[in-house]
């Protein structure tokens, strides 16, 4: 088998000396290639080949490496061997070394916490400015509803992390939480806010499940009680809306397998997995025959919330305590703004009457951790409303366009007067030459409609004679979620100047977008 | 592509190995080159063109240097090779750093900052440009013969086992092996053993210690014991990460018949910083010595200039690691210690201490350097050093260390101070070694599905 350069030569040049081929040395070859072959045998048998899950191959994805990453992730995530081995290995690693997924923090007495909660905490650079933006977006949204005759009761829920510090490992006890700042800031802005912390403070009763990131039945009920009291105080009697005839019953209700428990990834139903399962004391809303009761249909009291409200039926508990129907628009896994903004758009479209009251629940973590599901859509909504009001459709005028070129983007006519854009490299942009001059600061705005999947920004850079100049006033947020949005960029620039050219970046993102209806409006 | 991913281990490696050994000898370099292109271009195919461009320039320059007799014209070709490689490195690695540094000055005087270019750094560019450049210089010096076949030269530049994170293999060390190399059962099995050792070091030790170091460097304030724990974790992490990669590179090389130079020789057993640099990242320190320090003048121009050259070499060595002032500070720190040791007679000031204490002192000095290396800014580095000296006053016990972390500390210390380096161990025929390493390798394979993705630290350099 030996061929090529002599061992003597290799030793002379690199100092390397081939060892003798001892009997056990074969173990190394066997363990390396044996492992590879065994894994491959099962993966191929299970249909998991690199790239087999791809539905299309596009050149751009190949070029920027996203295709390679997709192939890698698919191959790793769909692994047949891992599916079998991983739960056992997770258990082994936890038992022996205390190791577990870094998405979960294991605290005292098997209490589990969501690791991402820590991100919401101080100290963090720029935290104050970010809180300010959140407060402005929340109060802006509440004001918009108020202008339509709807009161909004904001219910930000404190993190489990902040409520159960004694259950956290010593090293994870963070000095501060953003929760008090949030509540103080909202109240200072005259936003009707309910501090749920008193209801959720553990006082002999576990208000959160030890193995879950959400509250327990008792935490949910206590919050519903606090809410009902607050609403009664504000509205007096009789409360608006239709009557709801349900009663609350509480009884032992088996066990609860929490989301954090599942995230640990142990062998399902093993003794070890079950050691994290907790007993549950069930709180239900029932009719006079003991059947579970849910409020139904469009109502004048509305609950918009997250998985907290949805999973343990905050809506029906609140309805039972108020004796009034509550429309439950809480959505699990979609963030805290989808339901609320959908309701706002229904009100605008006349599909839903403006309710008397909205209870808007969201957990504290969204404030910092999920900007794309909280801050971005709210800011985009407010800007869109402002555009509609500041630049009325009646002021519309067509732009006189003499030339248009696209850079860093492939544009395809969608057949309905719009353009489908697929960014290539860098910022996608349209360079537009005008047949008429646009004066600065005279109330004109360049308007268009844009639609894309993820939240981003859209901007125009006007050429005032010295190239395209960036101006913060000419950037607007885009909410994403594949919803078309009106953007109106004000024509602002040096006093007394005119422009005949601008650069329009429909999205500041490498994701595809739709673009249409470029026109002018005036204040 | 990364060695410790499923795609490499269960798709790329078996496929490439199988095709390689099925091919006749004359097709193997071509096959390795193509495989290396796939390996390197996996995440960014266009960077393969950049690497090929660098190789074309150096191959041409090398041929001209060998052919020409006029020394001035030969020098011009060497100069061209160096300029092209350094320009590539300069643009891709240092352009934004240069603009940022310039902007800091411009803004101090109230000027408008220049826009950043946001250049994407091609992985491994620091390694292959240095490697490729040394080829032309070696031919000029008469230390190497030019490679007539561009394909074989490309195989040398692109060779996937050591392409992205070293060791920096000089052409003359591998020239003979490119022409013909030895394949044997002993060499292949030793390669497999070394690969598994490196894999286990990276996955089980470096990646287990990484979160501890990350936690320490993520704290705004730190108590002294936590600061020391964090920096020791980082010292272990970077050693097992980088030496693990080198072991894997050497192991894969052996599998395909190549012998690469050793890159780590138990550096934390050093008794002085001078010795540390003879044992740490040997291929880089010897490259800097042969192509920078000695050509500048080395120790031939009197003591003062020797110190200046040493300092300059270490500053540039620091900058080679990354476009940041923290790396420059790290280079300056290392250079200063080397100068101090030279000043007092090529020995450390603690030379009179017993050997274990000399090793401990050198390790502590190295830890000081790692603070600059790991910190995100000079102010963070200063704050961290203050914490190590007890001047920061953070709350104690903020570091979360699980049992795996403690075990990694223990095993790490045992390997670092109680065992011989991997490349020496695999050259012995200890019967327990292969089965023991196989067990750790299997655990490490399970672990790659378990852990969050952690690329090799040296990829960023």
CSV table of C-alpha atoms in Angstrom, one decimal, chain A residues 17 48 64 74-75 85 90 98 104 118 124 132-133 140 223 259 263 269 288 315 321 323 422 424 461:
chain,number,residue,atom,x,y,z
A,17,UNK,CA,7.7,9.8,12.1
A,48,UNK,CA,-32.5,12.2,4.9
A,64,UNK,CA,-24.8,34.1,-1.0
A,74,UNK,CA,-32.0,20.4,6.9
A,75,UNK,CA,-29.6,17.6,7.1
A,85,UNK,CA,-30.2,9.4,20.0
A,90,UNK,CA,-30.0,14.9,26.4
A,98,UNK,CA,-26.2,19.2,34.4
A,104,UNK,CA,-33.9,26.9,29.1
A,118,UNK,CA,-32.8,37.6,30.5
A,124,UNK,CA,-28.1,47.2,28.3
A,132,UNK,CA,-39.1,55.4,25.1
A,133,UNK,CA,-39.9,54.1,21.6
A,140,UNK,CA,-49.9,56.2,20.1
A,223,UNK,CA,-55.2,38.4,36.9
A,259,UNK,CA,-43.4,24.1,27.1
A,263,UNK,CA,-37.8,22.1,25.3
A,269,UNK,CA,-42.8,9.7,29.0
A,288,UNK,CA,-75.1,25.4,34.9
A,315,UNK,CA,-61.3,35.6,28.1
A,321,UNK,CA,-66.2,37.5,36.6
A,323,UNK,CA,-70.9,38.6,33.8
A,422,UNK,CA,-36.2,40.3,-5.8
A,424,UNK,CA,-29.7,40.7,-5.6
A,461,UNK,CA,-33.0,60.0,-0.9
